[in-house]
Tab-separated table of C-alpha atoms in Angstrom:
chain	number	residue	atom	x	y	z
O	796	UNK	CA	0.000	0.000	0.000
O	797	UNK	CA	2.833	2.132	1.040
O	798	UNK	CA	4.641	1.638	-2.424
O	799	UNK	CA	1.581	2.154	-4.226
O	800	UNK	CA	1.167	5.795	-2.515
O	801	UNK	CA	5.122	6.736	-3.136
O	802	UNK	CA	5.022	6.048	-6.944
O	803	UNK	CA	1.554	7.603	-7.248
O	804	UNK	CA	2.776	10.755	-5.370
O	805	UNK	CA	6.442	10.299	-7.373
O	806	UNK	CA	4.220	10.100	-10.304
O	807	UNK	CA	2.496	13.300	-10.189
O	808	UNK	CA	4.921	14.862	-9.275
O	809	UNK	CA	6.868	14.105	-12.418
O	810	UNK	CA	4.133	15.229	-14.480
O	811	UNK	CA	3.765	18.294	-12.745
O	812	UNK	CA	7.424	19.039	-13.501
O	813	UNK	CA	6.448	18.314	-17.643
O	814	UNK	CA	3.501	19.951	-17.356
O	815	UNK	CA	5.095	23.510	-15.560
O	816	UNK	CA	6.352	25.646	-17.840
O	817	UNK	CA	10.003	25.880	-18.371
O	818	UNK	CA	11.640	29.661	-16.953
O	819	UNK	CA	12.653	31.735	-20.077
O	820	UNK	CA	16.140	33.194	-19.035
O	821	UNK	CA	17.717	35.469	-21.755
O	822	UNK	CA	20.786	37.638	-21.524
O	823	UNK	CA	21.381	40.102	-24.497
O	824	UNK	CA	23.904	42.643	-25.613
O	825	UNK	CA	24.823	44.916	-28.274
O	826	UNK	CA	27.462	43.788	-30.305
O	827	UNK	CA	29.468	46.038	-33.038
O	828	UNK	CA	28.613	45.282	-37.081
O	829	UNK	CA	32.591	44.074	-37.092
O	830	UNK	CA	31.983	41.220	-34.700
O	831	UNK	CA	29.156	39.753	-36.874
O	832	UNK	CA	29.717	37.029	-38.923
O	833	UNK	CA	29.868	37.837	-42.832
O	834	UNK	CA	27.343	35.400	-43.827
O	835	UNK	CA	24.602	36.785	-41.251
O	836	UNK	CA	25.372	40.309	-42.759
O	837	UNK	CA	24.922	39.187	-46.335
O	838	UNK	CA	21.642	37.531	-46.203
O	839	UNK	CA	19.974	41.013	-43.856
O	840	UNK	CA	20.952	43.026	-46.869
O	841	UNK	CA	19.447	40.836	-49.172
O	842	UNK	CA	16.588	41.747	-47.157
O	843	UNK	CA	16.309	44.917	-48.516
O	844	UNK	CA	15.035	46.516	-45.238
O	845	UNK	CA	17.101	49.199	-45.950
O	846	UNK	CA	16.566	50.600	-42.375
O	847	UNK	CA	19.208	50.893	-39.659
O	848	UNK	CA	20.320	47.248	-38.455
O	849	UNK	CA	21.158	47.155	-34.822
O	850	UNK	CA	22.819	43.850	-33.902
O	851	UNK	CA	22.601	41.734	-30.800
O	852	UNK	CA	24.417	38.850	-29.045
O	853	UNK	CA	22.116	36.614	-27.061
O	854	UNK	CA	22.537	33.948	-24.997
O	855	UNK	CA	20.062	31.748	-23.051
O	856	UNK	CA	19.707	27.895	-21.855
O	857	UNK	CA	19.396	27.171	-25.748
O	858	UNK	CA	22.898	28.421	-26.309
O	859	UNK	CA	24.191	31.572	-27.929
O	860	UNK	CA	22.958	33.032	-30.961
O	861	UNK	CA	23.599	36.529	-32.694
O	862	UNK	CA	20.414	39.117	-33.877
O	863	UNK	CA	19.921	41.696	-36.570
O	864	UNK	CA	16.847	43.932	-35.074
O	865	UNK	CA	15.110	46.565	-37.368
O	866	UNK	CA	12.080	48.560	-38.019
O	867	UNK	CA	10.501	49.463	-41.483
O	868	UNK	CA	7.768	51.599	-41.106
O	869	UNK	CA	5.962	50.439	-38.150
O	870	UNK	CA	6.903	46.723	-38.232
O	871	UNK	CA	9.541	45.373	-36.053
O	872	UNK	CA	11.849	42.382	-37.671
O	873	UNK	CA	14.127	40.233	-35.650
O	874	UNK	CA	16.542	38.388	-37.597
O	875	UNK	CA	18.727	35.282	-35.608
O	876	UNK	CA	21.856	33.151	-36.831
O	877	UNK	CA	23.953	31.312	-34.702
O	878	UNK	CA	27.449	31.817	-33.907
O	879	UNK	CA	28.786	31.389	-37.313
O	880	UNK	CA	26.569	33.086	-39.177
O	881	UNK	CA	24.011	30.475	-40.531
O	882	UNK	CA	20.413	31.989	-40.390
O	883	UNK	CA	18.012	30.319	-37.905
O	884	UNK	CA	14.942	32.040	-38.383
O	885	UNK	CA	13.476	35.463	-39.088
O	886	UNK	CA	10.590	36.835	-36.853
O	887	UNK	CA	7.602	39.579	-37.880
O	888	UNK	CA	6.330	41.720	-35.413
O	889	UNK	CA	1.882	41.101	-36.355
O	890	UNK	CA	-1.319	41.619	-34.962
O	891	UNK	CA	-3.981	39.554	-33.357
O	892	UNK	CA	-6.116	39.998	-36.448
O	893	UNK	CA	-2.792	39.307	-38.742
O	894	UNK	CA	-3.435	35.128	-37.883
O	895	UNK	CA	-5.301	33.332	-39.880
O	896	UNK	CA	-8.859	32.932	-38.268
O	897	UNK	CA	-8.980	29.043	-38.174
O	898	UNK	CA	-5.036	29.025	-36.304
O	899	UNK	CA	-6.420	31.961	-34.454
O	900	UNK	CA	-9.290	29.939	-32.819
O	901	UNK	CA	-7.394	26.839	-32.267
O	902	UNK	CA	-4.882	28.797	-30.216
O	903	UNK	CA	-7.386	30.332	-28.037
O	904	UNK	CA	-8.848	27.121	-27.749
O	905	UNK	CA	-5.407	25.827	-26.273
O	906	UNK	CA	-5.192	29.101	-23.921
O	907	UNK	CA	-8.505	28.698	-22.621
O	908	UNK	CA	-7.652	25.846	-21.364
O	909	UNK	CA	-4.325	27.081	-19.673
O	910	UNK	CA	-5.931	29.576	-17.985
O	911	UNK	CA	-9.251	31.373	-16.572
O	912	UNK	CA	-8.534	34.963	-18.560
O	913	UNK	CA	-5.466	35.679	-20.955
O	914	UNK	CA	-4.762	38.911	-22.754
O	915	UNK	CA	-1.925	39.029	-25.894
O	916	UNK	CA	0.983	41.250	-25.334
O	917	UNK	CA	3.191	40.673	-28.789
O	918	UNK	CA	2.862	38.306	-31.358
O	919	UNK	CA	5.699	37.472	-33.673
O	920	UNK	CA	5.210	35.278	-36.808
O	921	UNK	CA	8.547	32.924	-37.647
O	922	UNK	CA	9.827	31.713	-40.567
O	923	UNK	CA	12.590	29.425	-40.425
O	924	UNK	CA	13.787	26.761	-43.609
O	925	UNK	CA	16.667	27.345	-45.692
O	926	UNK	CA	18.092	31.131	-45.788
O	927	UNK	CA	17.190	31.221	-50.063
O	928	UNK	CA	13.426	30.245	-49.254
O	929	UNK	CA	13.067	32.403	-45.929
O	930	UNK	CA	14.455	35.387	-48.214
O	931	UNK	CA	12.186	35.125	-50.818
O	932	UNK	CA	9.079	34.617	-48.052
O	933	UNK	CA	9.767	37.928	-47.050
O	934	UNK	CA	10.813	39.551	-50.291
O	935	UNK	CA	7.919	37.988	-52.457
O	936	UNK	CA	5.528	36.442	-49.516
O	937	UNK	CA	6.267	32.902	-51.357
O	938	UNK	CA	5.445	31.076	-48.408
O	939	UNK	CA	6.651	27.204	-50.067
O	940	UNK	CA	9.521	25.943	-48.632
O	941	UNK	CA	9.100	27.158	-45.006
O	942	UNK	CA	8.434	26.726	-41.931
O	943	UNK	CA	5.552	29.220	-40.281
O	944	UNK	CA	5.083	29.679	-36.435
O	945	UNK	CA	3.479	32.035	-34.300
O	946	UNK	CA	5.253	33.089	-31.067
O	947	UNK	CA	2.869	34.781	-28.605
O	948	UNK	CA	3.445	36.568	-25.383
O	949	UNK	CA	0.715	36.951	-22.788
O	950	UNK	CA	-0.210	37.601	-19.167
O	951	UNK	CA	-2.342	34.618	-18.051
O	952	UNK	CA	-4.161	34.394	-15.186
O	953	UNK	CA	-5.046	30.735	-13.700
O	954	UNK	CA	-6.804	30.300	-10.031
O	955	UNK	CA	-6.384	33.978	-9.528
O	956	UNK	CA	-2.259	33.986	-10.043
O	957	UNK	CA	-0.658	35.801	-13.328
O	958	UNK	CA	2.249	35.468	-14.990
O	959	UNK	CA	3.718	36.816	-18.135
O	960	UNK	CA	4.005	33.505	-20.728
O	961	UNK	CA	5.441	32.912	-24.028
O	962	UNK	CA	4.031	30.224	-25.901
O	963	UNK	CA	4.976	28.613	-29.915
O	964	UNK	CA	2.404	27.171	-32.258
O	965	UNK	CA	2.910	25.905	-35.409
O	966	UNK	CA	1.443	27.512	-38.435
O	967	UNK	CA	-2.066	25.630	-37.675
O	968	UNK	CA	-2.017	26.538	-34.258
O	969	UNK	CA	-0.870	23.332	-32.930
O	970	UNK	CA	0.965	23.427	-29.406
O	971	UNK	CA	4.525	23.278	-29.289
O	972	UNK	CA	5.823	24.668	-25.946
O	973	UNK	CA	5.555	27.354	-23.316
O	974	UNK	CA	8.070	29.238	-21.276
O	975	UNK	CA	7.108	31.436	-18.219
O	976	UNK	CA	8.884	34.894	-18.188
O	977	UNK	CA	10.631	35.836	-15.294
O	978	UNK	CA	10.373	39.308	-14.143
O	979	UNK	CA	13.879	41.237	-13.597
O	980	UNK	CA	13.938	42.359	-9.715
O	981	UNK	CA	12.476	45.950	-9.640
O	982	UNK	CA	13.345	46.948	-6.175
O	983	UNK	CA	15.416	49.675	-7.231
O	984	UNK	CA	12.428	50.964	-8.931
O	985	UNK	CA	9.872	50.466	-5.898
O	986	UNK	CA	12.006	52.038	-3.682
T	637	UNK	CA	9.177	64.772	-23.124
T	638	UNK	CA	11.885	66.167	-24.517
T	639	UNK	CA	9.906	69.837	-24.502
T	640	UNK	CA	8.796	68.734	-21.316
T	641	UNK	CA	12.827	68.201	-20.096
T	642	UNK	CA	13.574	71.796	-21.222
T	643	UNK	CA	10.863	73.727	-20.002
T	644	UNK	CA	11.578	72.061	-16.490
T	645	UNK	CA	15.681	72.785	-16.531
T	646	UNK	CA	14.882	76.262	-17.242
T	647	UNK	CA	12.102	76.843	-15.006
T	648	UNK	CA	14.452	75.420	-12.206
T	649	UNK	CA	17.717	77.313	-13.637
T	650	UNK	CA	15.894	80.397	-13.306
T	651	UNK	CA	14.245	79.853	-9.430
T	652	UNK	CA	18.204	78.813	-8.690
T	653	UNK	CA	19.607	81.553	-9.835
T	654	UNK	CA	17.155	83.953	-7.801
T	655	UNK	CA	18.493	84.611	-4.540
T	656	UNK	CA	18.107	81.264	-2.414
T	657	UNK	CA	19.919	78.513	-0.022
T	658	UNK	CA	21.894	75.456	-0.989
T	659	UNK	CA	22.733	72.759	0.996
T	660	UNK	CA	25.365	69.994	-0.183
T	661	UNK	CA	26.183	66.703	1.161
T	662	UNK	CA	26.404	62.908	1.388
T	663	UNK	CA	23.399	60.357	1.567
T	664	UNK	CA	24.924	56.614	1.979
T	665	UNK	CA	21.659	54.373	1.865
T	666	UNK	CA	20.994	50.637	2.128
T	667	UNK	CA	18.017	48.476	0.824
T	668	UNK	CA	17.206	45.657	2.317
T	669	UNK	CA	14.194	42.998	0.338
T	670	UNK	CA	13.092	40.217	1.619
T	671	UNK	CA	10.735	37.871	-0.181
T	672	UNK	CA	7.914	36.246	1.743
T	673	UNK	CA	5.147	33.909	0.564
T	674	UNK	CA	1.983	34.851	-1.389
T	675	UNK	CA	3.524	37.431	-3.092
T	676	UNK	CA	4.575	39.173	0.037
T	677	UNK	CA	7.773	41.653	0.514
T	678	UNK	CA	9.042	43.515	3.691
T	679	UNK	CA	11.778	46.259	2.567
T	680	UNK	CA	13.931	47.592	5.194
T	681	UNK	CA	15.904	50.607	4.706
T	682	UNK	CA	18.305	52.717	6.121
T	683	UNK	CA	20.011	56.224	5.659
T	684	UNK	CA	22.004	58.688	6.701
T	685	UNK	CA	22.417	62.218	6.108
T	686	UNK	CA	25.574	64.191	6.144
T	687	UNK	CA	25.919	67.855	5.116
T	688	UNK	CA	29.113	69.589	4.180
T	689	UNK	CA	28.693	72.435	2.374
T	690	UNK	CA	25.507	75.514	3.295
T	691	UNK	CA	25.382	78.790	2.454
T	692	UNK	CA	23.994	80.976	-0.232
T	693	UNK	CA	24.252	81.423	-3.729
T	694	UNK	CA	26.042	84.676	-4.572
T	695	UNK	CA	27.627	84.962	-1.277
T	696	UNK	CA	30.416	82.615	0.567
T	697	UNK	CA	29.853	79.390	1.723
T	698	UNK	CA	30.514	77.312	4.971
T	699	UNK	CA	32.021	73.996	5.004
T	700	UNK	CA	31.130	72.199	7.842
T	701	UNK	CA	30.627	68.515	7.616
T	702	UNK	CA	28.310	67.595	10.498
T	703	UNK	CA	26.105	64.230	10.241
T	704	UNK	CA	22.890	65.597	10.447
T	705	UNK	CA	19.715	62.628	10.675
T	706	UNK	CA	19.691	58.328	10.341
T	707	UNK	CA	16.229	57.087	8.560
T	708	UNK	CA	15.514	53.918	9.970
T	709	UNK	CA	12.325	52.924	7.443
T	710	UNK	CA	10.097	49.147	7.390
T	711	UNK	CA	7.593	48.637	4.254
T	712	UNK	CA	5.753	45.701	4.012
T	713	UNK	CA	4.045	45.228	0.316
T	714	UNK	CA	1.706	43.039	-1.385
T	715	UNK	CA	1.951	42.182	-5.222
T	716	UNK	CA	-1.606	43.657	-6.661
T	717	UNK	CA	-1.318	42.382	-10.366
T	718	UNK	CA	1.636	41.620	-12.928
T	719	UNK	CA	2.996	45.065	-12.338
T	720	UNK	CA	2.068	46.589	-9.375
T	721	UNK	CA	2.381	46.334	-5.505
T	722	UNK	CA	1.216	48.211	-2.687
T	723	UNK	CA	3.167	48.714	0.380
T	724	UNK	CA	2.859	50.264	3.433
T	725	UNK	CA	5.219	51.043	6.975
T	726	UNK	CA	6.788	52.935	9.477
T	727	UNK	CA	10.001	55.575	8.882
T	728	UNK	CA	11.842	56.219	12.335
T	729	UNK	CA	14.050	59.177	12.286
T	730	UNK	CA	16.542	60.096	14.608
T	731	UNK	CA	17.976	63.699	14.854
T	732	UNK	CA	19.663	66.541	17.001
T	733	UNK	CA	16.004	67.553	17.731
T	734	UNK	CA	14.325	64.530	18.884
T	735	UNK	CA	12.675	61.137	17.197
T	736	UNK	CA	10.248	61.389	14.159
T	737	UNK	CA	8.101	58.605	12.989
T	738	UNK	CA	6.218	58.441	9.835
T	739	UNK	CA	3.724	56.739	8.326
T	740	UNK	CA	4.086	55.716	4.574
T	741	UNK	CA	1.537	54.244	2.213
T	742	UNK	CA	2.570	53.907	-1.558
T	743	UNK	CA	0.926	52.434	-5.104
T	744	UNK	CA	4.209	51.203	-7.321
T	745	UNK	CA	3.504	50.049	-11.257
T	746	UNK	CA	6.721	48.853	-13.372
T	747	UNK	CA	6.154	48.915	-17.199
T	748	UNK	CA	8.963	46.850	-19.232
T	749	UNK	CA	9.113	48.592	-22.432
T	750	UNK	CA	11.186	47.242	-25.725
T	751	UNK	CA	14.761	48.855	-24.290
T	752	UNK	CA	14.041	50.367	-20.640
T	753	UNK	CA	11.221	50.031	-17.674
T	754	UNK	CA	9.493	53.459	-16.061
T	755	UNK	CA	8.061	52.919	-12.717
T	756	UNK	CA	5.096	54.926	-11.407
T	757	UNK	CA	4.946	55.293	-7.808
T	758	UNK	CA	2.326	57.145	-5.781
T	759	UNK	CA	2.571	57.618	-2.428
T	760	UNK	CA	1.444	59.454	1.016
T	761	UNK	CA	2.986	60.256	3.851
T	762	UNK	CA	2.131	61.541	7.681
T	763	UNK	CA	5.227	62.413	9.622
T	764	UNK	CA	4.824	62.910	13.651
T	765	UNK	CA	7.221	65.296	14.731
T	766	UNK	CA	8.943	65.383	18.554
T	767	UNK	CA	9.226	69.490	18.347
T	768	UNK	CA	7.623	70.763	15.132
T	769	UNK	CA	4.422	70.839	13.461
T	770	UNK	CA	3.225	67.329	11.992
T	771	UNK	CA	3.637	67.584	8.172
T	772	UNK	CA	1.046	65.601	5.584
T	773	UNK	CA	3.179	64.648	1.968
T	774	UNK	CA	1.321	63.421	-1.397
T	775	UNK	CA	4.340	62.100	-3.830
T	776	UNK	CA	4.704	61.226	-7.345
T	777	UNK	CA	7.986	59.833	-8.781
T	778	UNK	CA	8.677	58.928	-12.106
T	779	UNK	CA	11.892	56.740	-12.932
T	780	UNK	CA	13.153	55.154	-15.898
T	781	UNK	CA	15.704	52.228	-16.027
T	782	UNK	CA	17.937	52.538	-19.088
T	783	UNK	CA	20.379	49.892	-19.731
T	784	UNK	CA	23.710	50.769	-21.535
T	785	UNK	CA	23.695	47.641	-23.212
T	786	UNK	CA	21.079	45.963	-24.842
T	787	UNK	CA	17.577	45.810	-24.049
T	788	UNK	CA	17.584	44.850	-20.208
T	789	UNK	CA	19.824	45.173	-17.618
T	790	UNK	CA	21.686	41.919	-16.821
T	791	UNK	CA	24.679	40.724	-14.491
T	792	UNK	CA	27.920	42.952	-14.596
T	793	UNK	CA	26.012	46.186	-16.114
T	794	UNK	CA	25.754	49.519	-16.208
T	795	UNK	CA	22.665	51.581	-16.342
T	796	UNK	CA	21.061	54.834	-15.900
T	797	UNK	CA	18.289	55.683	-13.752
T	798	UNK	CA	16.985	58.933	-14.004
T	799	UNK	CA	14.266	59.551	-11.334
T	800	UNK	CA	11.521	63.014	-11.038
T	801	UNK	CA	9.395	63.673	-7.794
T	802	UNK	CA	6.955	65.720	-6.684
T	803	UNK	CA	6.265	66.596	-3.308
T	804	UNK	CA	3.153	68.346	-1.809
T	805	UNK	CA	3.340	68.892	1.757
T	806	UNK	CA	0.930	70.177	4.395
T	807	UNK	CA	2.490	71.751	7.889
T	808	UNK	CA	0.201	73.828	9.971
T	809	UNK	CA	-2.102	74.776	6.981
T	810	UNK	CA	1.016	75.570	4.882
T	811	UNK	CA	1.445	74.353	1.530
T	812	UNK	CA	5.025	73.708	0.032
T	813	UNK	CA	6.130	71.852	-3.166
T	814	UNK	CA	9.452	70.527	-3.851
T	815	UNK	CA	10.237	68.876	-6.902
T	816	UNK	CA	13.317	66.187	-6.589
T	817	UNK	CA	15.472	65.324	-9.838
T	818	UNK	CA	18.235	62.100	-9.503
T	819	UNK	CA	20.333	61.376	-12.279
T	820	UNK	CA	22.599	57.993	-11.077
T	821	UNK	CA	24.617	55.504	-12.507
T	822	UNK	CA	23.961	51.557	-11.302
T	823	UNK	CA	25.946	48.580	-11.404
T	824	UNK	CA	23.782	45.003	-11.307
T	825	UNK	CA	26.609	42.640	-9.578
T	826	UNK	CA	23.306	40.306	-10.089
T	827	UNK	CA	19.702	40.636	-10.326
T	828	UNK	CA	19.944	40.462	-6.408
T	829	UNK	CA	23.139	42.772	-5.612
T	830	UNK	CA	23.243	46.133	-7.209
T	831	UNK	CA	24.741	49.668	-6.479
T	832	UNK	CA	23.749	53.094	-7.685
T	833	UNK	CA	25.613	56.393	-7.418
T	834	UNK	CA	24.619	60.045	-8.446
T	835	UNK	CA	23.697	63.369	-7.416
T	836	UNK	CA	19.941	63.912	-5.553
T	837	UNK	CA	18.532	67.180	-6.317
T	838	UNK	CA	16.043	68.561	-4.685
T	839	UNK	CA	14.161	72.162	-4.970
T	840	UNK	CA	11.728	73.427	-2.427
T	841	UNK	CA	10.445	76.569	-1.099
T	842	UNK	CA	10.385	78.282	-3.840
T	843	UNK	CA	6.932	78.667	-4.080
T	844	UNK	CA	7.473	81.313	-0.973
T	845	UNK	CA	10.227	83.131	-2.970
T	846	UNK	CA	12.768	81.208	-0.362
T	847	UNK	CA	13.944	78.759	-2.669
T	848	UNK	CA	16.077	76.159	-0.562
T	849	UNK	CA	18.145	73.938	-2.835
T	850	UNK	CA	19.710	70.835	-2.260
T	851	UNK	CA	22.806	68.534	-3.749
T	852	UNK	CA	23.116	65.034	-2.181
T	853	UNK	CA	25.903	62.853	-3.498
T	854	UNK	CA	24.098	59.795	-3.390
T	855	UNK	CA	24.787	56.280	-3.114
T	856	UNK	CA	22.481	53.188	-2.764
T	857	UNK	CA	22.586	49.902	-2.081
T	858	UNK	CA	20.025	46.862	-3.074
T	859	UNK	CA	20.033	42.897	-1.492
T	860	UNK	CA	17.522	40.850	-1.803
T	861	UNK	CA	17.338	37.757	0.280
C-alpha cells in the first residue's frame, strides 16, 4: 500500500514538472557590425530593409545566438543566426487579427484551457527553412519551402495567479511549448 | 518629453539663480528585500544624512561637515497584479532635535518597455514630529531604467536611472512643493546585488520666494534575500 502511494505521489509529481512551464532566461547585448559574422550580414541586406540594423548577441539555456533587429515603417523584424553566421529564423512583429482565423481559434482554444482569462501582449510570426526560401518569403511572400510559427506573449491568469508567458504554435495553431517569463527584480524601482 | 525636459531645466535654472539657499552633502543608503510567501515583501531601509557644504548662492559658503539625521524605514508590500504592488510602513528618524516617525503608504507600477522600464509610484505620507508641526506629503515619482547595453539590464552592467518627484506637503495649513530630480549611474553585480551612485537634487520653497536647494551625493545599495 505504502509503495503504491510513493510512486503515485512520485508520479504526479513528475508530471507536474512536464507539465510547468520551463523559466525563459535570456541575456542580451549589443554587439558592433565588425563582430558579426559575414554570412549573417549578407543575407539582412538581401533583405532589402534598408533601415538601420542594430545587432545583438544573445545567450540563453538554448545556447548563444547573434540578432539583426530593425524597423521598417511600423513593423519590427528580428533576424537570428547562430554563432557562425548560418540563419536560424526570421521573426515579424503582427497583430492579433494578422493570424489566420482558423489558427487563431485553435490557439485560443489551447489558452482557454491554460488559464481562466489571458490577454496578448506581442505576437511574432517565424519563418525558419533554408536562408534562399526564408528570403524570398519575405521579399515575395512565397510562403513554399518554409516553416511558419506564431510566437505569442501573454499575461495569463489561472486560479487567480498571473504570470507573463510565451508560448509557440505551429502555423495551424498546434501546441509546441511554453516558457514562463521571469520578471527582472524591480526593487530599485519600488524604492 | 523632450519639450517637457527643457521647459523644467529652465524653469528650475531660473528659481536657482534667484536669490536662495543650498545645501550639499552625502546620503549613503541601504536596501534591504526580503521575499515572503503569497507574493509578500518587507523592505527595510536605512540612511544617513551628512551635510558639508551651506550657504547661499552669490555669497560665501561654509564647510562644515556635520552628520545631520539616520532614517531607519520598514515597508511591508503586497503584489496587486503583474505590475504593481502596494506597500505600506513605518520611517523612524533620529535627529539633534528629537525622534520622528512616519507613516508611509505607496501604489508602485513597473512597465517593461522594448529597451528600458518606467516605474510609477504614488505615495502618502504623515510624519509625527517630537518638536515641530506634523507635516502631511502626497508624492509622485517617475523613474526610468535605461540599460547601456542591450535591451535589459543583466549581471555585470551599467545603467542609468533617471528619477523626477513631486512633493506636496501640508504643515500647519502651509502648503510647500518641492520637486526632486536624480540622475545615477547603477551597477547590477546580479539581479539580487546592485549599487547606484549620483547626485539627488532637490528644490523646495520656492513657491514662498525662499527657494532652498539641495545637492546630495548619493549612493544606494540593493540585497535581496
Amino acid at each position: 500500500m505504502f509503495s503504491i502511494k510513493k510512486n503515485l505521489l512520485l508520479g504526479s509529481l513528475f508530471i507536474c514538472t512536464v507539465l510547468c512551464a520551463q523559466e525563459k532566461l535570456e541575456r542580451e547585448y549589443r554587439i558592433k557590425r565588425n563582430k558579426v559574422p559575414k554570412k549573417a550580414i549578407v543575407f539582412v541586406k538581401s533583405l532589402q530593409l534598408n533601415n538601420k540594423i542594430k545587432w545583438f548577441g544573445e545567450e540563453s539555456l538554448h545556447g548563444s545566438s547573434i540578432e539583426a533587429k530593425t524597423k521598417v515603417g511600423k513593423t519590427k523584424y528580428s533576424i537570428e543566426f547562430d554563432t557562425l553566421g548560418n540563419l536560424q529564423d526570421v521573426e515579424i512583429q503582427i497583430a492579433k487579427k494578422q493570424i489566420p482565423t482558423r489558427t487563431l481559434e485553435k490557439i485560443q482554444e489551447k489558452l482557454g484551457t491554460d488559464f481562466t482569462k489571458f490577454k496578448f501582449i506581442k505576437i511574432q510570426k517565424q519563418f525558419s527553412g533554408k536562408s534562399e526560401h526564408v528570403r524570398s518569403c519575405i521579399l515575395r511572400k512565397q510562403y513554399t519551402e518554409v516553416t511558419i510559427k506564431y510566437e505569442i506573449v501573454l499575461k495569463g491568469t489561472l486560479q487567480k495567479k498571473k504570470g507573463l508567458y510565451e508560448y509557440t504554435f505551429t502555423d495551424k495553431g498546434i501546441y509546441e511549448k511554453r516558457e514562463r517569463i521571469i520578471f527582472k527584480n524591480s526593487d530599485n524601482l519600488e524604492y | 518629453m523632450k519639450h517637457l525636459s527643457c521647459l523644467l531645466f529652465l524653469f528650475i535654472s531660473t528659481v536657482i539663480c534667484a536669490q536662495s539657499t543650498y545645501r550639499a552633502g552625502l546620503i549613503p543608503r541601504i536596501n534591504l528585500n526580503q521575499k515572503l510567501e503569497g507574493g509578500w515583501k518587507l523592505n527595510y531601509k536605512a540612511e544617513s544624512r551628512f551635510v558639508n557644504l551651506e550657504g547661499e548662492f552669490n555669497s560665501t559658503s561654509k564647510f562644515d561637515p556635520t552628520y545631520t539625521l539616520t532614517d531607519v524605514s520598514i515597508l511591508a508590500s503586497k503584489k496587486t497584479g503583474l505590475n504593481n504592488s502596494f506597500a505600506g510602513g513605518l520611517l523612524v528618524r533620529f535627529r539633534d532635535g528629537g525622534i520622528d516617525q512616519r507613516f508611509i503608504q505607496q501604489f508602485t507600477l513597473v512597465k517593461r518597455y522594448n529597451s528600458f522600464r518606467l516605474s510609477h509610484r504614488f505615495s502618502s505620507d504623515q510624519t509625527i514630529k517630537e518638536s515641530a508641526a506634523n507635516t502631511f506629503r502626497f508624492r509622485y515619482r517617475l523613474a526610468s531604467e535605461i540599460p547601456f547595453n542591450g535591451h535589459s539590464v543583466d549581471a555585470n552592467e551599467f545603467y542609468l536611472k533617471i528619477s523626477n518627484e513631486y512633493l506636496h506637503a501640508f504643515e500647519s495649513n502651509e502648503y510647500d512643493l518641492e520637486i526632486r530630480i536624480v540622475p545615477l549611474i547603477g551597477y547590477v553585480f546580479k539581479d539580487t546585488n546592485k549599487i547606484e551612485w549620483g547626485i539627488d537634487y532637490r528644490i523646495g520653497n520656492f513657491i514662498h520666494n525662499n527657494t532652498a536647494n539641495s545637492f546630495w551625493l548619493t549612493f544606494n545599495w540593493f540585497i535581496s534575500i
